[in-house]
C-alpha cells in the first residue's frame, strides 16, 4: 500500500536512472526525449490514480500523500513533459550535452515532488536542495557561453545563501517545538511564549522562500539567471521551481506557522504589491525577450503571492488554479521563443518583427498566450486573475485587488509590444521558419489548455475547492 | 541541558550566521563566498544539535547529518561552476562577472 502511494516518485526516480543508462548507449539522443515523455506520462497516470485517496502519511510522517500534493505534481509533470517535447532542437543547435540535461531536469522535478508531498521539514529541505542543486547545473549548461556561466554562478551564490537562511529558520522551528513535523510545530507554537523567536523563524523562512519565488526585494538573481540560462531551463525555473516554492510557502505558513499567521498577512500583502509593481514597471523598458519574460515572471509571482497574503480557502483555490494556467501560458510562450531563437539566436524582442507574415500559426498562438498573461478573456489567465481578485476583495484586502487591476493595466504595453512587432512591422526578413513535431505539439497543448481553462474553468475550480492545505 | 547553556549555543550560532551572511554580502571572491555559505550552514547545524540536546530528541542530529551531506554536494557543484567561470575569463572577482544587467 505504501508503495502505491509513492509510485509517482518511484517512477520519476526510475525514469532518471533509465535516462542515465540510455545516455551511455543510445546513439540518437532523441530517444532520450521520447523516453522522457513516456516516463512523464506514466508518472502522470500514477499521480492521477492517487487523486481522491484519503490523505495518508507514511514512513513516520516523512511523506504525506494528499490532493494538494497530487495537484502540484500534475503541474510539475505538465511542465516536465513540455520541456521534454520542445528542448531537443535548441539543445542540438547549441551543442549542449543532452543526456545530462534530460537527467537533471528529471531529478529537479523529483526534488519538487518531495517538496510538496511532505509536512516534514527534513523531507522539504532535502527536496528543495535536490531541485536547486540540479537547477544550478542546468543554468550553466551552455558551456561555451559566458552568460550562461554567469547565470549559474549568480544563481548558485544566491541559492546557497537562500538555503542557509531557510535552514536557520527551520532550526528555530525545531527549537521552539522539539519536532520537525509541521502539525506538531503548529501545536507547540500555539502555546509557546517565545514570540520573538517565532517571529525570527517566520522572517528567515519567508525571506528564504521569497528568494525561491523571486519576490522583491529578494529577486536580484532572477532576471540574470533567467536571461543567461538555456531557454528551456528558464522556462522550467520560472514555472516549476516557482510553483514548488509557493507550495512550500503555503504549507509552512498555513500549517506550521498558522498560530502566527495574522502578523504575516500584511507583510506578505506589501511584498506582493511591491513585487508585481516592480516586475511590471521594469519589464516595460526591456528589449531582450528572455529578460522581459523574466521581469514578467516576477510580476506574475506578485499576483500569485496575493493568494498567500489573503490566506482564505477561496484565495488558495484561486492560487492553485492560476498556477496551472500560468504553467501552461508561460511554457507555451517559451516554446515560441525557443522556435524563434532556433533561427535567430539574438533573442531580441525585435526578432518577432513580421512573424505574423512568416508563420501566422505561431504568431496567433503567441498572441493568445500573451493575452492570457495580461489576463484578457477567454483565457485561463483571465479567469485565474479574476478569482484571485475576487478572493482579495472578499478577504478584506480591497487595496490589493485594486493594485492587481492597476498592475494588469501597466503590463499591457510590454506584452502588446511583442504583438505589435509580430503584426504591424512592415519589413520582414525573408526566412523559412520551421520547427520539429515535439515543439509544435508542446505549443498546441499549451494553447489548447490555456483556452480550455478560460472557457470551461468550472470543473477544475469545483475540484480545487475540495483541496485542503491543512491536514 | 539547561536553558542558560542552550542560550550560549544559540548566541554562538547567531554570531556564526551573521559572520557568514556578512561575508557573503561583502566579500567579492567566489571562493571566499562559498566558505561563507559553509559557515552559515554550520551555524544552523550548531543550532540543530543544541536544540536536539535540549529536547533530548535525536531529530535535530539526524537533520544535521543530512545537512552536512547536502552541503558537500553543494560545494562540489559550486566549485565546478567557479572552474567553469574561470575558463571564460580570469575573473577572480564576482564584480567582473557582469555581462548580464539591465
Coordinates of C-alpha atoms in Angstrom, one line a residue:
Chain A
X1 CA 0.0 0.0 0.0
X2 CA 2.8 2.4 0.9
X3 CA 4.5 1.8 -2.4
X4 CA 1.4 2.6 -4.3
X5 CA 1.2 6.0 -2.6
X6 CA 4.8 6.9 -3.6
X7 CA 4.6 5.2 -7.0
X8 CA 4.9 8.6 -8.8
X9 CA 8.2 9.3 -7.0
X10 CA 9.4 5.8 -7.7
X11 CA 8.5 6.1 -11.4
X12 CA 10.2 9.5 -11.7
X13 CA 13.4 8.4 -10.0
X14 CA 13.3 5.3 -12.2
X15 CA 12.9 7.5 -15.3
X16 CA 16.0 9.5 -14.2
X17 CA 18.0 6.3 -13.8
X18 CA 16.8 4.9 -17.1
X19 CA 17.8 8.1 -18.9
X20 CA 21.2 7.9 -17.2
X21 CA 21.7 4.4 -18.6
X22 CA 20.3 5.2 -22.0
X23 CA 22.7 8.2 -22.3
X24 CA 25.6 5.8 -22.2
X25 CA 24.3 3.6 -25.1
X26 CA 21.8 5.5 -27.2
X27 CA 23.3 6.8 -30.4
X28 CA 20.5 9.2 -31.1
X29 CA 19.8 11.4 -28.1
X30 CA 16.3 12.0 -29.4
X31 CA 15.3 8.6 -28.0
X32 CA 16.0 10.1 -24.5
X33 CA 13.4 12.8 -25.1
X34 CA 10.9 10.2 -26.3
X35 CA 11.6 8.0 -23.2
X36 CA 11.3 11.1 -21.1
X37 CA 7.8 11.9 -22.5
X38 CA 6.7 8.3 -22.0
X39 CA 8.0 8.3 -18.4
X40 CA 6.3 11.6 -17.7
X41 CA 3.0 10.2 -19.0
X42 CA 3.4 7.1 -16.9
X43 CA 4.1 9.1 -13.8
X44 CA 1.1 11.4 -14.6
X45 CA -1.1 8.3 -14.7
X46 CA 0.2 7.2 -11.3
X47 CA -0.4 10.7 -9.9
X48 CA -4.0 10.9 -11.3
X49 CA -4.7 7.4 -9.9
X50 CA -3.9 8.7 -6.4
X51 CA -6.3 11.6 -6.6
X52 CA -9.1 11.3 -4.1
X53 CA -7.3 8.8 -1.9
X54 CA -7.7 9.7 1.8
X55 CA -4.7 11.8 3.0
X56 CA -2.1 9.4 4.3
X57 CA 1.3 9.8 6.0
X58 CA 3.8 7.1 5.5
X59 CA 7.3 6.3 6.9
X60 CA 6.9 8.0 10.3
X61 CA 5.2 11.0 8.6
X62 CA 8.1 11.9 6.3
X63 CA 5.9 11.6 3.2
X64 CA 2.4 12.8 3.0
X65 CA 0.1 12.0 0.1
X66 CA -2.9 14.2 -0.3
X67 CA -4.7 16.0 -3.1
X68 CA -2.8 19.2 -2.5
X69 CA 0.5 17.4 -3.2
X70 CA -1.0 15.4 -6.2
X71 CA -2.2 18.7 -7.8
X72 CA 1.2 20.2 -7.6
X73 CA 2.7 17.0 -9.0
X74 CA 0.4 17.4 -12.0
X75 CA 1.7 20.9 -12.5
X76 CA 5.3 19.8 -12.4
X77 CA 4.7 16.9 -14.8
X78 CA 2.9 19.1 -17.3
X79 CA 6.0 21.4 -17.2
X80 CA 8.4 18.5 -17.4
X81 CA 6.6 16.9 -20.3
X82 CA 6.5 20.1 -22.3
X83 CA 10.2 20.7 -21.6
X84 CA 11.0 17.2 -22.9
X85 CA 8.9 17.9 -26.0
X86 CA 10.4 21.3 -27.0
X87 CA 14.0 21.2 -26.0
X88 CA 15.7 18.9 -28.5
X89 CA 16.4 21.2 -31.4
X90 CA 17.5 24.1 -29.1
X91 CA 20.0 21.8 -27.3
X92 CA 21.3 20.3 -30.5
X93 CA 21.9 23.7 -32.1
X94 CA 23.8 24.9 -29.1
X95 CA 25.8 21.8 -28.5
X96 CA 24.5 21.1 -25.0
X97 CA 25.1 17.7 -23.5
X98 CA 21.5 16.4 -24.0
X99 CA 21.7 13.3 -21.8
X100 CA 22.7 15.4 -18.8
X101 CA 20.1 18.0 -19.5
X102 CA 17.3 15.4 -19.5
X103 CA 18.5 13.6 -16.5
X104 CA 19.0 16.7 -14.4
X105 CA 15.6 18.2 -15.3
X106 CA 14.0 14.9 -14.3
X107 CA 15.8 14.9 -10.9
X108 CA 15.0 18.5 -10.4
X109 CA 11.3 17.6 -10.8
X110 CA 11.7 14.7 -8.3
X111 CA 13.0 17.3 -5.8
X112 CA 9.9 19.4 -6.4
X113 CA 7.8 16.3 -5.9
X114 CA 9.4 15.7 -2.5
X115 CA 9.0 19.4 -1.5
X116 CA 5.2 19.3 -2.0
X117 CA 4.5 15.8 -0.6
X118 CA 5.5 16.3 2.9
X119 CA 4.7 18.1 6.1
X120 CA 8.1 17.1 7.5
X121 CA 10.8 19.8 7.5
X122 CA 13.6 17.3 6.7
X123 CA 11.9 16.0 3.6
X124 CA 11.0 19.5 2.5
X125 CA 14.6 20.6 2.9
X126 CA 16.0 17.6 1.0
X127 CA 13.5 18.1 -1.8
X128 CA 14.4 21.8 -2.0
X129 CA 18.1 21.0 -2.2
X130 CA 17.7 18.3 -4.8
X131 CA 15.7 20.7 -7.0
X132 CA 18.0 23.6 -6.6
X133 CA 21.3 21.8 -6.9
X134 CA 20.1 20.2 -10.2
X135 CA 19.0 23.7 -11.3
X136 CA 22.4 25.2 -10.7
X137 CA 24.0 22.8 -13.2
X138 CA 21.1 23.3 -15.7
X139 CA 21.5 27.1 -15.6
X140 CA 25.2 26.7 -16.6
X141 CA 24.7 24.1 -19.4
X142 CA 25.7 26.4 -22.3
X143 CA 29.3 25.9 -21.5
X144 CA 30.6 28.0 -24.4
X145 CA 28.5 30.9 -23.4
X146 CA 30.0 33.1 -20.7
X147 CA 26.5 34.5 -19.9
X148 CA 25.3 31.0 -19.0
X149 CA 28.2 30.6 -16.6
X150 CA 27.3 33.9 -15.1
X151 CA 23.7 32.9 -14.7
X152 CA 24.8 29.8 -13.0
X153 CA 27.2 31.4 -10.5
X154 CA 24.7 34.1 -9.6
X155 CA 22.0 31.5 -9.1
X156 CA 24.4 29.3 -7.1
X157 CA 25.6 32.0 -4.7
X158 CA 22.1 33.4 -4.1
X159 CA 20.6 29.9 -3.9
X160 CA 23.3 28.8 -1.3
X161 CA 22.5 31.9 0.7
X162 CA 18.8 31.1 0.5
X163 CA 19.3 27.6 1.7
X164 CA 21.3 28.8 4.6
X165 CA 18.6 31.3 5.6
X166 CA 15.8 28.7 5.2
X167 CA 17.8 26.2 7.2
X168 CA 18.3 28.6 10.1
X169 CA 14.6 29.3 10.1
X170 CA 13.9 25.6 10.2
X171 CA 16.3 25.1 13.1
X172 CA 14.4 27.8 15.1
X173 CA 11.1 25.9 14.4
X174 CA 12.7 22.7 15.7
X175 CA 14.0 24.6 18.7
X176 CA 10.6 26.1 19.5
X177 CA 8.7 22.8 19.2
X178 CA 11.1 19.9 19.5
X179 CA 9.7 18.5 16.4
X180 CA 10.2 18.7 12.6
X181 CA 6.6 17.9 11.7
X182 CA 4.5 20.9 10.8
X183 CA 1.4 19.8 12.7
X184 CA 3.3 19.3 15.9
X185 CA 5.1 22.6 15.3
X186 CA 1.8 24.4 15.0
X187 CA 0.6 22.8 18.3
X188 CA 3.7 23.8 20.1
X189 CA 3.7 27.4 18.6
X190 CA 0.1 28.0 19.7
X191 CA 1.1 27.8 23.3
X192 CA 4.7 29.0 23.1
X193 CA 5.6 32.2 25.0
X194 CA 8.7 32.9 22.7
X195 CA 7.0 35.3 20.3
X196 CA 10.3 36.9 19.4
X197 CA 11.8 33.6 18.3
X198 CA 8.6 32.7 16.4
X199 CA 8.8 36.0 14.5
X200 CA 12.5 35.4 13.8
X201 CA 11.7 31.9 12.4
X202 CA 9.0 33.5 10.2
X203 CA 11.3 36.2 8.9
X204 CA 14.0 33.6 7.9
X205 CA 11.6 31.3 6.2
X206 CA 9.6 34.0 4.4
X207 CA 12.9 35.6 3.2
X208 CA 14.3 32.3 2.1
X209 CA 11.3 31.2 0.2
X210 CA 11.0 34.8 -1.1
X211 CA 14.3 34.2 -2.9
X212 CA 12.9 30.9 -4.4
X213 CA 9.8 32.6 -5.8
X214 CA 11.8 35.7 -6.8
X215 CA 9.7 38.1 -4.8
X216 CA 11.0 41.7 -4.4
X217 CA 13.3 42.5 -2.6
X218 CA 14.8 39.0 -2.9
X219 CA 14.6 38.9 -6.7
X220 CA 18.0 40.3 -7.8
X221 CA 19.3 37.0 -9.1
X222 CA 16.2 36.1 -11.1
X223 CA 16.5 38.3 -14.3
X224 CA 20.2 37.5 -14.8
X225 CA 19.7 33.8 -14.2
X226 CA 16.6 33.5 -16.4
X227 CA 18.3 35.5 -19.2
X228 CA 21.6 33.7 -19.2
X229 CA 20.3 30.2 -18.6
X230 CA 19.4 28.0 -21.6
X231 CA 15.8 28.9 -22.7
X232 CA 14.2 25.6 -21.8
X233 CA 15.8 25.8 -18.3
X234 CA 14.5 29.4 -17.9
X235 CA 11.0 28.0 -18.7
X236 CA 11.4 25.2 -16.2
X237 CA 12.7 27.5 -13.4
X238 CA 10.2 30.2 -13.9
X239 CA 7.3 27.8 -13.7
X240 CA 8.2 24.6 -11.8
X241 CA 10.7 26.0 -9.3
X242 CA 8.4 28.9 -8.5
X243 CA 5.3 26.7 -8.1
X244 CA 7.3 24.4 -5.7
X245 CA 8.3 27.5 -3.7
X246 CA 4.7 28.6 -3.4
X247 CA 3.6 25.1 -2.4
X248 CA 6.1 25.1 0.5
X249 CA 5.3 28.6 1.5
X250 CA 1.6 27.7 1.7
X251 CA 2.3 24.5 3.7
X252 CA 4.6 26.3 6.2
X253 CA 2.5 29.4 6.6
X254 CA -0.9 27.8 6.7
X255 CA 0.0 24.7 8.7
X256 CA 3.3 25.2 10.7
X257 CA 3.1 28.9 11.3
X258 CA -0.7 29.0 11.4
X259 CA -0.8 30.4 15.0
X260 CA 1.3 33.4 14.0
X261 CA -0.3 33.8 10.5
X262 CA -2.1 37.1 11.3
X263 CA 1.1 39.0 11.8
X264 CA 2.4 38.0 8.4
X265 CA -0.6 38.8 6.2
X266 CA 0.2 42.5 5.9
X267 CA 3.9 41.9 5.3
X268 CA 3.1 39.4 2.5
X269 CA 0.5 41.7 1.0
X270 CA 3.1 44.5 0.9
X271 CA 5.6 42.1 -0.7
X272 CA 3.0 41.0 -3.2
X273 CA 2.2 44.6 -4.1
X274 CA 5.9 45.7 -4.5
X275 CA 6.7 42.5 -6.4
X276 CA 4.0 42.9 -9.1
X277 CA 4.6 46.7 -9.5
X278 CA 8.4 46.4 -9.7
X279 CA 8.2 43.5 -12.2
X280 CA 5.7 45.2 -14.5
X281 CA 7.4 48.6 -14.5
X282 CA 10.9 47.1 -15.1
X283 CA 9.6 44.8 -17.9
X284 CA 8.4 47.8 -19.9
X285 CA 11.9 49.0 -20.7
X286 CA 13.4 45.6 -21.6
X287 CA 14.5 44.9 -25.2
X288 CA 15.5 41.3 -24.9
X289 CA 12.8 38.7 -24.9
X290 CA 14.0 36.5 -22.1
X291 CA 14.7 39.4 -19.8
X292 CA 11.3 40.8 -20.5
X293 CA 9.7 37.4 -19.7
X294 CA 11.9 37.2 -16.5
X295 CA 10.5 40.5 -15.2
X296 CA 7.1 39.4 -16.3
X297 CA 7.6 36.3 -14.2
X298 CA 8.4 38.4 -11.2
X299 CA 5.2 40.4 -11.7
X300 CA 3.2 37.2 -12.0
X301 CA 4.8 35.9 -8.8
X302 CA 3.4 39.0 -7.2
X303 CA -0.1 38.2 -8.4
X304 CA 0.2 34.6 -7.1
X305 CA 1.5 35.9 -3.8
X306 CA -1.8 37.8 -3.3
X307 CA -3.3 34.4 -2.7
X308 CA -0.9 33.6 0.1
X309 CA -1.4 37.1 1.7
X310 CA -5.2 36.8 1.7
X311 CA -4.9 33.3 3.1
X312 CA -8.6 32.2 2.8
X313 CA -9.8 28.9 1.3
X314 CA -11.0 30.9 -1.7
X315 CA -7.7 32.6 -2.3
X316 CA -5.8 29.3 -2.1
X317 CA -8.2 27.8 -4.6
X318 CA -7.6 30.8 -6.9
X319 CA -3.9 30.4 -6.5
X320 CA -3.9 26.8 -7.4
X321 CA -5.9 27.5 -10.5
X322 CA -3.7 30.4 -11.5
X323 CA -0.5 28.4 -11.1
X324 CA -1.7 25.7 -13.5
X325 CA -2.8 28.3 -16.0
X326 CA 0.4 30.1 -15.5
X327 CA 2.5 27.0 -16.2
X328 CA 0.7 26.4 -19.5
X329 CA 0.8 30.0 -20.7
X330 CA 4.4 30.7 -19.7
X331 CA 5.8 27.4 -21.0
X332 CA 3.8 27.9 -24.2
X333 CA 5.3 31.4 -24.7
X334 CA 8.8 30.0 -24.2
X335 CA 8.1 27.4 -26.8
X336 CA 7.6 30.2 -29.4
X337 CA 10.7 32.0 -28.1
X338 CA 12.7 28.7 -28.5
X339 CA 11.3 28.2 -32.0
X340 CA 12.4 31.7 -32.9
X341 CA 15.8 31.5 -31.3
X342 CA 16.5 28.3 -33.2
X343 CA 16.5 30.5 -36.3
X344 CA 17.6 33.9 -34.9
X345 CA 20.0 33.4 -31.9
X346 CA 19.9 37.1 -30.8
X347 CA 16.7 36.7 -28.7
X348 CA 15.7 40.4 -29.0
X349 CA 12.0 41.4 -29.0
X350 CA 12.8 42.9 -32.4
X351 CA 13.1 39.3 -33.7
X352 CA 9.3 39.0 -33.6
X353 CA 9.0 41.5 -36.4
X354 CA 6.8 40.2 -39.2
X355 CA 6.2 36.9 -37.5
X356 CA 2.6 37.1 -38.5
X357 CA 3.5 37.0 -42.2
X358 CA 6.2 34.3 -41.9
X359 CA 4.4 32.0 -39.5
X360 CA 0.8 33.0 -38.8
X361 CA 0.2 30.0 -36.6
X362 CA 2.9 30.8 -34.2
X363 CA 2.0 34.5 -34.1
X364 CA -1.6 33.6 -33.3
X365 CA -0.5 31.2 -30.6
X366 CA 1.9 33.7 -29.0
X367 CA -0.8 36.4 -29.1
X368 CA -3.2 34.1 -27.2
X369 CA -0.6 33.2 -24.6
X370 CA 0.3 36.9 -24.1
X371 CA -3.3 37.8 -23.8
X372 CA -3.6 35.2 -21.1
X373 CA -0.5 36.6 -19.3
X374 CA -2.2 40.1 -19.4
X375 CA -5.5 38.5 -18.2
X376 CA -7.9 39.0 -21.1
X377 CA -10.8 36.6 -21.7
X378 CA -11.3 33.9 -22.9
X379 CA -8.1 32.6 -21.4
X380 CA -7.1 30.7 -18.3
X381 CA -5.0 33.7 -17.2
X382 CA -8.1 35.9 -17.1
X383 CA -10.1 33.5 -15.0
X384 CA -7.3 32.9 -12.6
X385 CA -6.6 36.5 -12.1
X386 CA -10.4 37.2 -11.7
X387 CA -10.5 34.5 -9.0
X388 CA -7.5 36.0 -7.2
X389 CA -9.0 39.5 -7.4
X390 CA -12.4 38.3 -6.0
X391 CA -10.7 36.4 -3.1
X392 CA -8.7 39.5 -2.2
X393 CA -11.9 41.6 -2.1
X394 CA -13.8 39.0 -0.1
X395 CA -10.8 38.6 2.2
X396 CA -10.8 42.3 3.1
X397 CA -7.8 43.4 1.1
X398 CA -9.6 45.7 -1.4
X399 CA -6.5 47.8 -1.9
X400 CA -4.5 44.8 -3.0
X401 CA -7.2 43.8 -5.5
X402 CA -7.1 47.4 -6.8
X403 CA -3.3 47.2 -7.1
X404 CA -3.7 44.0 -9.2
X405 CA -6.1 45.7 -11.6
X406 CA -3.8 48.7 -12.0
X407 CA -0.8 46.4 -12.5
X408 CA -2.6 44.5 -15.2
X409 CA -3.0 47.8 -17.0
X410 CA 0.7 48.6 -16.5
X411 CA 1.6 45.2 -18.0
X412 CA -0.4 45.8 -21.3
X413 CA 2.3 47.9 -23.1
X414 CA 5.2 45.4 -22.9
X415 CA 3.1 42.3 -23.8
X416 CA 1.5 44.3 -26.6
X417 CA 4.9 45.4 -27.8
X418 CA 5.5 41.8 -28.8
X419 CA 2.1 41.5 -30.5
X420 CA 2.7 44.8 -32.3
X421 CA 6.1 43.6 -33.6
X422 CA 4.5 40.4 -34.9
X423 CA 1.6 42.0 -36.7
X424 CA 2.4 45.6 -37.6
X425 CA 6.1 45.7 -38.5
X426 CA 6.4 46.4 -42.2
X427 CA 9.6 44.8 -43.4
X428 CA 10.1 41.1 -42.5
X429 CA 13.4 39.4 -43.2
X430 CA 12.7 36.5 -45.6
X431 CA 13.4 33.4 -43.7
X432 CA 11.9 29.9 -43.6
X433 CA 10.6 29.2 -40.1
X434 CA 10.2 25.6 -39.2
X435 CA 10.1 23.5 -36.0
X436 CA 10.1 19.9 -35.1
X437 CA 6.9 18.0 -34.2
X438 CA 7.7 18.0 -30.5
X439 CA 7.8 21.7 -30.3
X440 CA 4.6 22.1 -32.3
X441 CA 2.9 19.5 -30.1
X442 CA 4.0 21.3 -26.9
X443 CA 2.8 24.6 -28.2
X444 CA -0.5 23.1 -29.3
X445 CA -1.0 21.6 -25.8
X446 CA -0.2 24.8 -24.1
X447 CA -2.5 26.9 -26.2
X448 CA -5.4 24.4 -26.0
X449 CA -5.1 24.1 -22.2
X450 CA -4.9 27.9 -21.8
X451 CA -8.1 28.3 -23.8
X452 CA -9.8 25.3 -22.1
X453 CA -9.0 26.7 -18.7
X454 CA -10.6 30.0 -19.7
X455 CA -13.7 28.7 -21.4
X456 CA -14.5 25.8 -19.1
X457 CA -12.9 26.6 -15.7
X458 CA -15.8 25.3 -13.6
X459 CA -14.9 21.6 -13.4
X460 CA -11.4 22.4 -12.2
X461 CA -12.5 25.1 -9.8
X462 CA -15.1 22.7 -8.4
X463 CA -12.3 20.1 -7.8
X464 CA -9.9 22.7 -6.4
X465 CA -12.4 23.7 -3.8
X466 CA -12.1 20.3 -2.2
X467 CA -8.3 20.6 -1.8
X468 CA -7.2 21.3 1.8
X469 CA -3.8 22.7 2.7
X470 CA -4.5 21.9 6.3
X471 CA -4.2 18.3 7.4
Chain B
X1 CA 20.9 20.9 29.2
X2 CA 19.8 24.0 30.9
X3 CA 18.3 27.0 29.2
X4 CA 21.4 29.0 30.0
X5 CA 23.7 26.7 28.2
X6 CA 21.2 26.5 25.3
X7 CA 21.3 30.3 25.1
X8 CA 25.0 30.2 24.9
X9 CA 25.0 27.9 22.0
X10 CA 22.3 29.9 20.2
X11 CA 24.2 33.1 20.7
X12 CA 27.3 31.4 19.2
X13 CA 25.3 30.1 16.3
X14 CA 23.7 33.5 15.7
X15 CA 27.2 35.1 15.6
X16 CA 28.4 32.4 13.1
X17 CA 25.4 33.0 11.0
X18 CA 25.9 36.8 11.0
X19 CA 29.6 36.3 10.1
X20 CA 28.7 34.0 7.2
X21 CA 25.9 36.3 5.9
X22 CA 28.1 39.4 6.2
X23 CA 31.0 37.7 4.4
X24 CA 28.7 36.6 1.6
X25 CA 27.4 40.1 1.1
X26 CA 30.7 41.9 1.5
X27 CA 33.4 39.7 0.1
X28 CA 33.8 39.5 -3.7
X29 CA 35.8 36.3 -4.3
X30 CA 33.5 33.4 -5.2
X31 CA 35.7 31.0 -3.3
X32 CA 35.5 33.0 -0.1
X33 CA 31.8 33.5 -0.7
X34 CA 31.5 29.7 -0.8
X35 CA 33.3 29.4 2.5
X36 CA 30.9 31.9 4.0
X37 CA 27.9 29.8 2.9
X38 CA 29.5 26.9 4.7
X39 CA 29.8 29.0 7.9
X40 CA 26.1 29.8 7.6
X41 CA 25.1 26.2 7.1
X42 CA 27.2 25.2 10.1
X43 CA 25.6 27.9 12.2
X44 CA 22.3 26.2 11.5
X45 CA 23.8 22.8 12.3
X46 CA 25.1 24.1 15.7
X47 CA 21.6 25.3 16.5
X48 CA 20.1 22.0 15.4
X49 CA 22.4 20.0 17.6
X50 CA 21.9 22.3 20.6
X51 CA 18.1 22.1 20.2
X52 CA 18.4 18.3 19.8
X53 CA 20.3 18.0 23.1
X54 CA 17.9 20.4 24.8
X55 CA 14.8 18.4 23.8
X56 CA 16.5 15.1 24.4
X57 CA 15.5 14.1 20.9
X58 CA 17.6 12.8 18.0
X59 CA 15.7 14.5 15.2
X60 CA 17.9 17.6 15.2
X61 CA 21.1 15.4 15.0
X62 CA 19.7 13.5 12.0
X63 CA 18.9 16.8 10.3
X64 CA 22.5 17.8 10.9
X65 CA 23.9 14.7 9.2
X66 CA 21.7 15.3 6.2
X67 CA 22.7 19.0 6.0
X68 CA 26.4 18.1 6.1
X69 CA 25.8 15.7 3.2
X70 CA 23.8 18.2 1.2
X71 CA 26.5 20.9 1.9
X72 CA 29.1 18.6 0.4
X73 CA 27.1 18.2 -2.8
X74 CA 26.5 21.9 -2.9
X75 CA 30.2 22.7 -2.6
X76 CA 31.1 20.2 -5.3
X77 CA 28.7 21.8 -7.7
X78 CA 29.8 25.3 -6.6
X79 CA 33.5 24.6 -7.3
X80 CA 32.6 23.2 -10.7
X81 CA 30.7 26.4 -11.5
X82 CA 33.6 28.5 -10.4
X83 CA 36.0 26.5 -12.5
X84 CA 33.7 27.0 -15.5
X85 CA 33.6 30.7 -14.8
X86 CA 37.5 31.0 -14.7
X87 CA 37.6 29.2 -18.0
X88 CA 35.7 32.0 -19.7
X89 CA 37.7 34.8 -18.1
X90 CA 40.4 35.3 -15.5
X91 CA 37.8 36.6 -13.2
X92 CA 38.9 36.2 -9.6
X93 CA 36.2 38.5 -8.6
X94 CA 32.4 38.5 -8.9
X95 CA 32.4 42.2 -9.8
X96 CA 34.0 41.2 -13.1
X97 CA 31.0 38.9 -13.8
X98 CA 28.7 41.5 -15.2
X99 CA 27.7 40.7 -18.8
X100 CA 24.0 40.4 -17.7
X101 CA 22.4 43.6 -16.5
X102 CA 19.5 45.9 -17.2

